[in-house]
XYZ file of C-alpha atoms in Angstrom:
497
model
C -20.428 -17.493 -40.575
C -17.447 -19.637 -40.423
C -15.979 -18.446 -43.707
C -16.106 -14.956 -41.650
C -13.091 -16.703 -38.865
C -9.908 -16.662 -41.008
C -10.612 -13.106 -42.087
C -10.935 -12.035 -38.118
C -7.724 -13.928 -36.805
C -4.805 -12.324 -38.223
C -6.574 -8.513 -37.338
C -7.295 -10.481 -34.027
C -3.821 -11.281 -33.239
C -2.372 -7.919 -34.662
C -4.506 -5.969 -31.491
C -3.260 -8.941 -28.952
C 0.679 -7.938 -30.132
C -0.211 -3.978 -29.710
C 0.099 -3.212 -33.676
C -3.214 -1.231 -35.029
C -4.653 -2.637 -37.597
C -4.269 -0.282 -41.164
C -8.254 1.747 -41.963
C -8.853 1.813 -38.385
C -12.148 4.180 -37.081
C -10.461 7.389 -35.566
C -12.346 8.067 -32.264
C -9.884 10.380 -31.187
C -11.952 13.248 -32.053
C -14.713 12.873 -29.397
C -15.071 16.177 -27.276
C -13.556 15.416 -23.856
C -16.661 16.951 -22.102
C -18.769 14.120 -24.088
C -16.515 11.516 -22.410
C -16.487 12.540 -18.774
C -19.899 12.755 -19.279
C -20.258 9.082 -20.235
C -17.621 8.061 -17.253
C -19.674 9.437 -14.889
C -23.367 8.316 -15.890
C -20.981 4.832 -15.878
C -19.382 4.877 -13.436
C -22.752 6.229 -10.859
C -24.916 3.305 -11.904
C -21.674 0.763 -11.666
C -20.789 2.294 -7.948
C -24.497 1.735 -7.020
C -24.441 -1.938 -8.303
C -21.180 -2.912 -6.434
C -22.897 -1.059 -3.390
C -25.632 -3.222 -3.388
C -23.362 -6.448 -4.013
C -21.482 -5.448 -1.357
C -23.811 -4.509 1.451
C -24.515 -8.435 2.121
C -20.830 -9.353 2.689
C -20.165 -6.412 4.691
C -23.015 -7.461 6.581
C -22.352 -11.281 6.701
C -21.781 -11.371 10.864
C -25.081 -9.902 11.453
C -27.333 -12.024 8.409
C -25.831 -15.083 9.110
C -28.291 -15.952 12.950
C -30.898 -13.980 10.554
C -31.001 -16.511 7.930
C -30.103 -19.926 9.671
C -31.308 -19.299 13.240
C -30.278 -16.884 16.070
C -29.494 -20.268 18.125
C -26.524 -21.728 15.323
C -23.316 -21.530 16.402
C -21.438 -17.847 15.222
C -18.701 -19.401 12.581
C -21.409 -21.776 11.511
C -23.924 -18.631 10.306
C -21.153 -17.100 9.572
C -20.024 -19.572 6.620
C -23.870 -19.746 6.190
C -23.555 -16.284 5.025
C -20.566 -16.048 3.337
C -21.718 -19.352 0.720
C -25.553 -17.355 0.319
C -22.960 -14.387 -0.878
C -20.764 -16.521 -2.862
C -23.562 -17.968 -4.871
C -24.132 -14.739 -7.043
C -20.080 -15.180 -7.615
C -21.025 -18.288 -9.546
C -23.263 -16.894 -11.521
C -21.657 -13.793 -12.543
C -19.631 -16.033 -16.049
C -23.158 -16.604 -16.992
C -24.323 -12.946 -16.162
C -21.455 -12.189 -18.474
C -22.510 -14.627 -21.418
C -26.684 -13.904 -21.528
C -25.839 -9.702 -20.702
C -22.915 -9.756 -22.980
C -24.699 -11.527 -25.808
C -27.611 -8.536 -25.685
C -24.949 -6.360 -25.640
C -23.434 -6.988 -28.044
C -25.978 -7.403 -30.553
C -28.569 -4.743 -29.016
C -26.367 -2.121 -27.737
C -24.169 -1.184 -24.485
C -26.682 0.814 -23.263
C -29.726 -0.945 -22.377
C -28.082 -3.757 -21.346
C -27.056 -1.784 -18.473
C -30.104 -0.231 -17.753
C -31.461 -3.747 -16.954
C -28.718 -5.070 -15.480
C -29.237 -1.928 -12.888
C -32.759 -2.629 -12.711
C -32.187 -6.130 -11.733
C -29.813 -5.463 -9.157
C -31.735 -2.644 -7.690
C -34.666 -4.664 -7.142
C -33.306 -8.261 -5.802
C -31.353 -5.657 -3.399
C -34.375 -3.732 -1.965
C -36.233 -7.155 -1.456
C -33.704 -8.122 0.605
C -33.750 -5.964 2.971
C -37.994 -7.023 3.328
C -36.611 -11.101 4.172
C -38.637 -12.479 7.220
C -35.851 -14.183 9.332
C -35.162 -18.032 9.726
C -36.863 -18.354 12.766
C -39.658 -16.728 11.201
C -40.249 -18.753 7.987
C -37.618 -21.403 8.325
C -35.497 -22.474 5.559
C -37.713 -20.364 2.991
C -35.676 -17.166 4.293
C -32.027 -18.538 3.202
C -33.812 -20.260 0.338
C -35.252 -16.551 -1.002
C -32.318 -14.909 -0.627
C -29.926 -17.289 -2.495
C -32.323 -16.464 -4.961
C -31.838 -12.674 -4.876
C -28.496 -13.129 -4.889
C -28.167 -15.306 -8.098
C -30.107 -12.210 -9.945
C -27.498 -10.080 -8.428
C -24.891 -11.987 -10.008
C -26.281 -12.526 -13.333
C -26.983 -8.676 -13.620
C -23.356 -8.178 -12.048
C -22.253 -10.002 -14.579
C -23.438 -7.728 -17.246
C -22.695 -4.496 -15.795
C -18.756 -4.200 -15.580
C -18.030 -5.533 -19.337
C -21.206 -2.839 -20.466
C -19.282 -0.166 -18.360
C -15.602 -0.797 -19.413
C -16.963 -1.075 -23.270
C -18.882 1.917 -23.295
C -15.976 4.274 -21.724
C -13.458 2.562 -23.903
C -15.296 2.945 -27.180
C -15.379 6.678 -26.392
C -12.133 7.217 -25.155
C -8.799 8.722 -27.206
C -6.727 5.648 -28.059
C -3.715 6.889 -26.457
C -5.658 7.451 -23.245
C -7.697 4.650 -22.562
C -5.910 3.549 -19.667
C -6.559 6.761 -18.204
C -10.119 6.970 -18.602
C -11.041 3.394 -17.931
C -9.040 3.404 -14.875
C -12.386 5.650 -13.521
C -14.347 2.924 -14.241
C -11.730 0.724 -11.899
C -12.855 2.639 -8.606
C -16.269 1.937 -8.874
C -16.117 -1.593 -7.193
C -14.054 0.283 -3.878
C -16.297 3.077 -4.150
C -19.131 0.739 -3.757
C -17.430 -0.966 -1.133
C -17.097 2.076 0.912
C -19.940 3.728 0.115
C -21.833 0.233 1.775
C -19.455 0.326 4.757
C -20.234 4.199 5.661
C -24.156 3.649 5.251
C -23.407 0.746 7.351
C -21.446 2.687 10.072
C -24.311 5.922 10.193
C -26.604 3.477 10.486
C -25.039 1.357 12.855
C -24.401 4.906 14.901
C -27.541 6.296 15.041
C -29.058 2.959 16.959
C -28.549 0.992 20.025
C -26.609 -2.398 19.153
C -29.832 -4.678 19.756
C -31.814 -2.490 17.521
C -29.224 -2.659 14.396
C -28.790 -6.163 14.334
C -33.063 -6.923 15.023
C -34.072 -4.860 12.102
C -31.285 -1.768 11.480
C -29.453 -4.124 9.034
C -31.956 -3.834 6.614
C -32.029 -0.024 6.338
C -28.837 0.110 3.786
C -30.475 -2.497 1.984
C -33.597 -0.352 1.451
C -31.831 2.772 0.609
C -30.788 0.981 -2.295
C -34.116 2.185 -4.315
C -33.584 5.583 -3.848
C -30.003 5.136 -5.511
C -30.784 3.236 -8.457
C -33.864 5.463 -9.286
C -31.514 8.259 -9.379
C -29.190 6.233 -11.413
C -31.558 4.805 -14.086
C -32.578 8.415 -15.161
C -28.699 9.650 -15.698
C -28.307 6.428 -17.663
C -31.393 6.995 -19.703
C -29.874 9.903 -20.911
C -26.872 8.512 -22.958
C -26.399 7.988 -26.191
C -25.046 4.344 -27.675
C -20.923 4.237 -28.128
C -19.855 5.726 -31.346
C -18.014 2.922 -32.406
C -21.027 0.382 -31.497
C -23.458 2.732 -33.197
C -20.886 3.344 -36.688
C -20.906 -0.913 -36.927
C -24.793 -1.705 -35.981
C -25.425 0.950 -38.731
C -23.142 -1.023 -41.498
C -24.872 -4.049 -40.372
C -21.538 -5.540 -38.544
C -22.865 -6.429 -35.506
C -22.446 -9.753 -34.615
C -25.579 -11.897 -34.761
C -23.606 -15.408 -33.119
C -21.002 -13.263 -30.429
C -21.029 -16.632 -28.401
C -19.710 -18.712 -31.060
C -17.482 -15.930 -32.539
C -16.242 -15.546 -29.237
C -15.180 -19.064 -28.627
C -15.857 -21.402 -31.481
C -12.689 -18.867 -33.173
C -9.603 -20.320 -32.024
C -7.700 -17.053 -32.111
C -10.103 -15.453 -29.765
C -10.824 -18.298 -27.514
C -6.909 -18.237 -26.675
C -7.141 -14.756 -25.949
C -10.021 -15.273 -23.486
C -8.127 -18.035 -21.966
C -4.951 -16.274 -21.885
C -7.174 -13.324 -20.091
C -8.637 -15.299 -17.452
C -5.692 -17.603 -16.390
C -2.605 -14.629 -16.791
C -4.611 -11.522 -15.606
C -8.261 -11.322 -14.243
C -7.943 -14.962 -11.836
C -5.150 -13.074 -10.027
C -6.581 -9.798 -9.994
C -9.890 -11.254 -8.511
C -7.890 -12.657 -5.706
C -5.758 -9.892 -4.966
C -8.805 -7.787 -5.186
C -11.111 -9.252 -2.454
C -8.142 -10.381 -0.348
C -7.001 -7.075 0.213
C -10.183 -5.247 0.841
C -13.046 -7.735 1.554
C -11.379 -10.763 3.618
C -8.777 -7.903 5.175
C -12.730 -6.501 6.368
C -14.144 -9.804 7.413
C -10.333 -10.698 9.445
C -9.829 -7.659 10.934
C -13.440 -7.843 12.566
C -13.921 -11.652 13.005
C -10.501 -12.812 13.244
C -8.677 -9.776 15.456
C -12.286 -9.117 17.114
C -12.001 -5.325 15.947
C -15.293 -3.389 16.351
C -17.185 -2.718 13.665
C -16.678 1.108 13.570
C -12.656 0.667 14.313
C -12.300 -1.697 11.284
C -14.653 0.524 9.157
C -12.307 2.933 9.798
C -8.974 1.297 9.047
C -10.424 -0.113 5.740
C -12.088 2.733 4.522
C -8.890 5.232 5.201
C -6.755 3.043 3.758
C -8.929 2.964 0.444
C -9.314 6.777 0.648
C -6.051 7.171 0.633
C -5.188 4.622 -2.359
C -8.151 5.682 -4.893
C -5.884 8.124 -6.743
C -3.394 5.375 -7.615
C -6.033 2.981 -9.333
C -6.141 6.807 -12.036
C -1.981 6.631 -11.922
C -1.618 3.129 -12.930
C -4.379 3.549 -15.500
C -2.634 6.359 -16.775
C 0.887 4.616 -16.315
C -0.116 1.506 -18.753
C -0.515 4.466 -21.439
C 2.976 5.139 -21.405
C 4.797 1.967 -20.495
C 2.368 -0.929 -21.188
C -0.550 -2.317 -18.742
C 1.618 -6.301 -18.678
C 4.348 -4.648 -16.946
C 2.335 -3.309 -13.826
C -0.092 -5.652 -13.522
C 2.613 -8.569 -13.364
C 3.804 -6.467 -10.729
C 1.186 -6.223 -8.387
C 0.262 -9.657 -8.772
C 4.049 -10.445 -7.486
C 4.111 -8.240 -4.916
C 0.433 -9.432 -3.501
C 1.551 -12.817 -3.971
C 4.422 -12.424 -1.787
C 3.854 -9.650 0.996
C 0.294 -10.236 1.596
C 0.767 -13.452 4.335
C 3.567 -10.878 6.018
C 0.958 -7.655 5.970
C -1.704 -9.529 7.596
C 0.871 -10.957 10.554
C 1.307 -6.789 10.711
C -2.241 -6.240 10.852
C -2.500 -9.234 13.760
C -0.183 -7.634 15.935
C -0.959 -4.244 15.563
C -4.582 -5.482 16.129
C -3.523 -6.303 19.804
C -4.270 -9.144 22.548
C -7.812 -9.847 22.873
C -10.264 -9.149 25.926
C -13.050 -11.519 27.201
C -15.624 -8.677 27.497
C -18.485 -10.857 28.230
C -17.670 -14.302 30.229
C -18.503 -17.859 28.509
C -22.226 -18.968 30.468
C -24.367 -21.772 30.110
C -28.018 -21.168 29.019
C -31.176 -22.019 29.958
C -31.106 -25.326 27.453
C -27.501 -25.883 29.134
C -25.959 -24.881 26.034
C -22.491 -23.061 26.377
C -22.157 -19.559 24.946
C -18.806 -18.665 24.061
C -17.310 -15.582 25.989
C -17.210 -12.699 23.882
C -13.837 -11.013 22.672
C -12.638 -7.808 21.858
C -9.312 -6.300 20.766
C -9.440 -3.166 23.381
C -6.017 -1.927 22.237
C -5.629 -1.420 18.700
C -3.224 0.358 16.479
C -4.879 1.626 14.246
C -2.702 4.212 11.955
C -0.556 0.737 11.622
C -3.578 -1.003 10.913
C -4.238 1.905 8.450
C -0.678 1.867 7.075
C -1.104 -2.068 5.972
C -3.940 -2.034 4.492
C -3.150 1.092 2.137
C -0.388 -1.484 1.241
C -2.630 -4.074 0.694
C -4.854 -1.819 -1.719
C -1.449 -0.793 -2.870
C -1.433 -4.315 -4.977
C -5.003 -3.936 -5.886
C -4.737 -0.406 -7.755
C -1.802 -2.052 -9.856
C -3.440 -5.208 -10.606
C -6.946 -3.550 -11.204
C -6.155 0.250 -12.834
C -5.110 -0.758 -16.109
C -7.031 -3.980 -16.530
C -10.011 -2.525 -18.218
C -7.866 -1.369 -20.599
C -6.203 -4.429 -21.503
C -8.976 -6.567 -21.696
C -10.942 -4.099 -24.080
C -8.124 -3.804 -26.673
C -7.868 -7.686 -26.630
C -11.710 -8.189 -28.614
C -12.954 -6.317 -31.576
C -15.989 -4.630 -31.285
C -18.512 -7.063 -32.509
C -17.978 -9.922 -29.546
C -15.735 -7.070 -27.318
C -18.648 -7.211 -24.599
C -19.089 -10.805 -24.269
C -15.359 -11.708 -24.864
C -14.240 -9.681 -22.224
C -17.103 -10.358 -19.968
C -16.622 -13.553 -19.625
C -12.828 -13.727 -18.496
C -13.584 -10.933 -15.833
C -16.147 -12.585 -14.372
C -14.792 -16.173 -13.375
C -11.832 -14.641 -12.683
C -13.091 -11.850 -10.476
C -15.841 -13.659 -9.968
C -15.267 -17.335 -9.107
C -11.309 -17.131 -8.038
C -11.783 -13.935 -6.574
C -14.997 -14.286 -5.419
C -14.570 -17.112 -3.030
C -11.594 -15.669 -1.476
C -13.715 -14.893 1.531
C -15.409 -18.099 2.082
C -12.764 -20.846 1.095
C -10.299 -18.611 3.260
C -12.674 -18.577 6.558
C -13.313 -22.339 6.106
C -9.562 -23.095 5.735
C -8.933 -21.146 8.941
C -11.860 -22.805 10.614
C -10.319 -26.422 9.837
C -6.695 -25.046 10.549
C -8.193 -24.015 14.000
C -9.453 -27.631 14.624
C -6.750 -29.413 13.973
C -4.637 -31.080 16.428
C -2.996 -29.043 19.174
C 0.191 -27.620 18.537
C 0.163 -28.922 15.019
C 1.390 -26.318 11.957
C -2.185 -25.027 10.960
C -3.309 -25.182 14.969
C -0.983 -22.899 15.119
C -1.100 -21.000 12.165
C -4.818 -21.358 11.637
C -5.507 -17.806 11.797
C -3.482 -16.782 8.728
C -3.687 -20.178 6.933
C -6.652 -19.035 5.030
C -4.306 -17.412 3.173
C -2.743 -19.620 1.287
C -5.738 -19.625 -0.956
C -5.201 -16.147 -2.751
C -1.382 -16.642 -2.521
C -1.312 -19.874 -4.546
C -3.873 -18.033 -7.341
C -1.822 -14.974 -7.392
C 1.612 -17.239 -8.032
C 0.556 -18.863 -10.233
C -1.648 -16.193 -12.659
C 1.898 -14.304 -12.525
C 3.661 -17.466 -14.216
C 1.046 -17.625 -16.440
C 0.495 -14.218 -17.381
C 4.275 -13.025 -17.465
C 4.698 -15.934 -20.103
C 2.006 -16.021 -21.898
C 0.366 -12.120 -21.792
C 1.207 -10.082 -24.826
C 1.641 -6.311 -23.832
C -1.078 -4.209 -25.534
C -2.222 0.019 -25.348
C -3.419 2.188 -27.708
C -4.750 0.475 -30.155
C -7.238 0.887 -32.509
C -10.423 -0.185 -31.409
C -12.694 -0.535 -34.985
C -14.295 -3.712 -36.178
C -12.024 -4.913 -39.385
């Protein structure tokens, strides 16, 4: 095996540069009908997975007094929540490694049938959790559980998608056609939030937050049964297929992944220059923007539904442009952009979205209950702008289309096709995962410490915002990284030397 590694680093380092490699497998000849065909059996079952990822977060508020006690204090649940949905973060990298290992010596295919399977099920269950003051700490306890399947098979899915499109797509279109793949995970986010919303709508408050939660959680069967049968249908990629048929699969794709110096740079170079900054950028701008604008500005549920979901309407077409832009000039060049841009308007775009959110409104007084314990008063933004709000956040996505649309892309013309799944994997999910991941969490705790700091100190002040400086730090510094160290690669050949 090791007298296999010299032969694979100099091919290795020719795809990382952008030159194609000389006998390379032509798959430019696969009818575009067959692709689209593949992008959207893909790109269903990856929409339904980051739907059913997503639903907890979105629901965080509301599952935090169901897990640890209707009688803990709101920002204390809250976190509660928010680490129970960061734990299937952590265990996306290894999702990646066991999924991507499968895949790439089994096939693309049914890994992602299981991963879908896997997700499905730990979803539906979910939604059937007795609450904390039901069964005590089994009910967090179960559902950290449920959510570390959810990350391992999370894990799998994206690097299974992304292959599987690339390895059908033209080589001088691959941006293009990946970048489909890229609107899954905000499909899935919105798709969650309007379930969410109709559900929310069509029962009184009390009722949603007793039992109504669980209904989007539930649905979830319905959509991965319908998802498992259009994935059944497909056939394995061509290029997978054309190696596991000359016996060039890889039968070791962890070690040939990282024991090989030349590709364990590449991975490196991956996570630390493009996918840690991406994952921050990603769930800063949609998923903590969500969490602020309702917990932070005290937004209703339906009015920041609405400013979220509008403004990610409105960007989806530009995650296809700059897909289809790293075709023509590169993918480096506008993903070192976005990451720049995020790292320095995003602070300024959420003081917009603050005072465009308006002053707050004590709509219920602070009381004393029957233990003598005080409940905090209750407070609402009555006034906001929301077509400013709106207007923000499409900025905010703005950063996410560049950093995300082409990334697919890039990461799949780094790897040849024997270790592709796993090497790319891997990268993508402890960047997107882990950095990006925790966005939500470490940025509500740092506000929550800001906010108890001394009064009139910086962070007292500040403490609403401060959270930020999280995702700005990871963004700054994944653009040193990656502008120095990223080598600029599209349409390549994507064969197995």
């Amino acid at each position: 095996m090791h007298s296999q590694l010299p032969h694979r680093a100099p091919a290795t380092e020719a795809r990382a540069s952008g030159a194609a490699p000389a006998a390379a497998h032509d798959n430019n000849t696969v009818p575009v009908g067959k692709i689209w065909q593949v992008i959207t059996a893909s790109s269903v079952g990856t929409v339904i997975e980051w739907y059913d990822f997503y639903i907890f977060g979105s629901l965080a508020a509301i599952i935090g007094p169901v897990l640890f006690g209707s009688q803990g204090k709101p920002e204390d649940t809250l976190l509660g929540a928010l680490a129970v949905f960061g734990a299937g973060f952590i265990v996306r990298p290894f999702g990646a490694v066991f999924f991507g290992r499968i895949g790439d010596m089994i096939g693309r295919k049914y890994t992602f049938l299981l991963t879908l399977l896997i997700m499905g099920g730990a979803t539906v269950v979910t939604g059937l959790i007795p609450s904390y003051d039901s069964i005590g700490v089994a009910a967090p306890l179960i559902v950290l559980v449920l959510r570390l399947l959810q990350g391992l098979a999370l894990g799998g899915e994206y690097g299974g998608a992304a292959t599987y499109v690339a390895e059908y797509s033209p080589d001088k279109k691959r941006g293009y056609f990946t970048s489909y793949i890229q609107i899954t995970a905000t499909a899935g986010l919105v798709l969650s939030i309007l379930v969410i919303v109709l559900t929310k709508k069509a029962m009184p408050d009390a009722a949603f937050k007793e039992w109504g939660w669980r209904i989007p959680f539930l649905l979830s069967a319905l959509l991965i049964v319908a998802s498992y049968y259009i994935r059944r249908r497909l056939h394995e990629s061509p290029l997978f297929a054309k190696a596991k048929a000359e016996g060039r699969t890889s039968q070791h794709p962890l070690r040939e992944s990282f024991a090989n110096p030349v590709n364990r740079r590449l991975v490196l170079i991956a996570l630390f220059g493009a996918t840690m900054g991406q994952g921050v950028v990603f769930y800063t701008s949609q998923f903590y923007a969500y969490s602020f604008m309702q917990n932070t500005l005290k937004l209703d549920l339906v009015d920041a539904s609405i400013v979220l979901v509008a403004a990610m309407v409105l960007a989806t077409p530009l995650f296809v442009y700059f897909g289809s832009l790293s075709d023509r000039i590169g993918r480096k060049r506008i993903i070192m952009t976005g990451m720049l841009c995020a790292a320095l308007f995003t602070v300024p775009l959420f003081y917009g979205l603050q005072a465009y959110a308006g002053p707050l409104t004590e709509t219920t007084p602070a009381t004393v209950d029957a233990a003598g314990k005080t409940v905090a008063a209750v407070q609402k933004a009555l006034t906001p702008n929301l077509p400013m709000m709106t207007a923000l956040t499409f900025c905010l996505v703005l950063f996410v289309t560049m950093v995300y649309g082409p990334i697919a892309a890039y990461l799949v013309e780094l790897f040849p096709t024997k270790v592709r799944y796993t090497s790319l994997s891997v990268p993508y999910h402890i960047g997107n995962g882990v950095f990006g991941g925790f966005v939500p969490l470490v940025a509500t705790w740092i506000a929550v410490w800001a906010k108890a700091q001394p009064e009139g100190s910086f962070f007292q002040q500040h403490a609403s915002l401060s959270g930020l400086i999280y995702p700005v730090v990871i963004a700054l510094v994944c653009w040193v990284i990656g502008s120095a160290l990223m080598k600029d690669v599209r349409g390549v050949k994507l064969i197995e030397e």
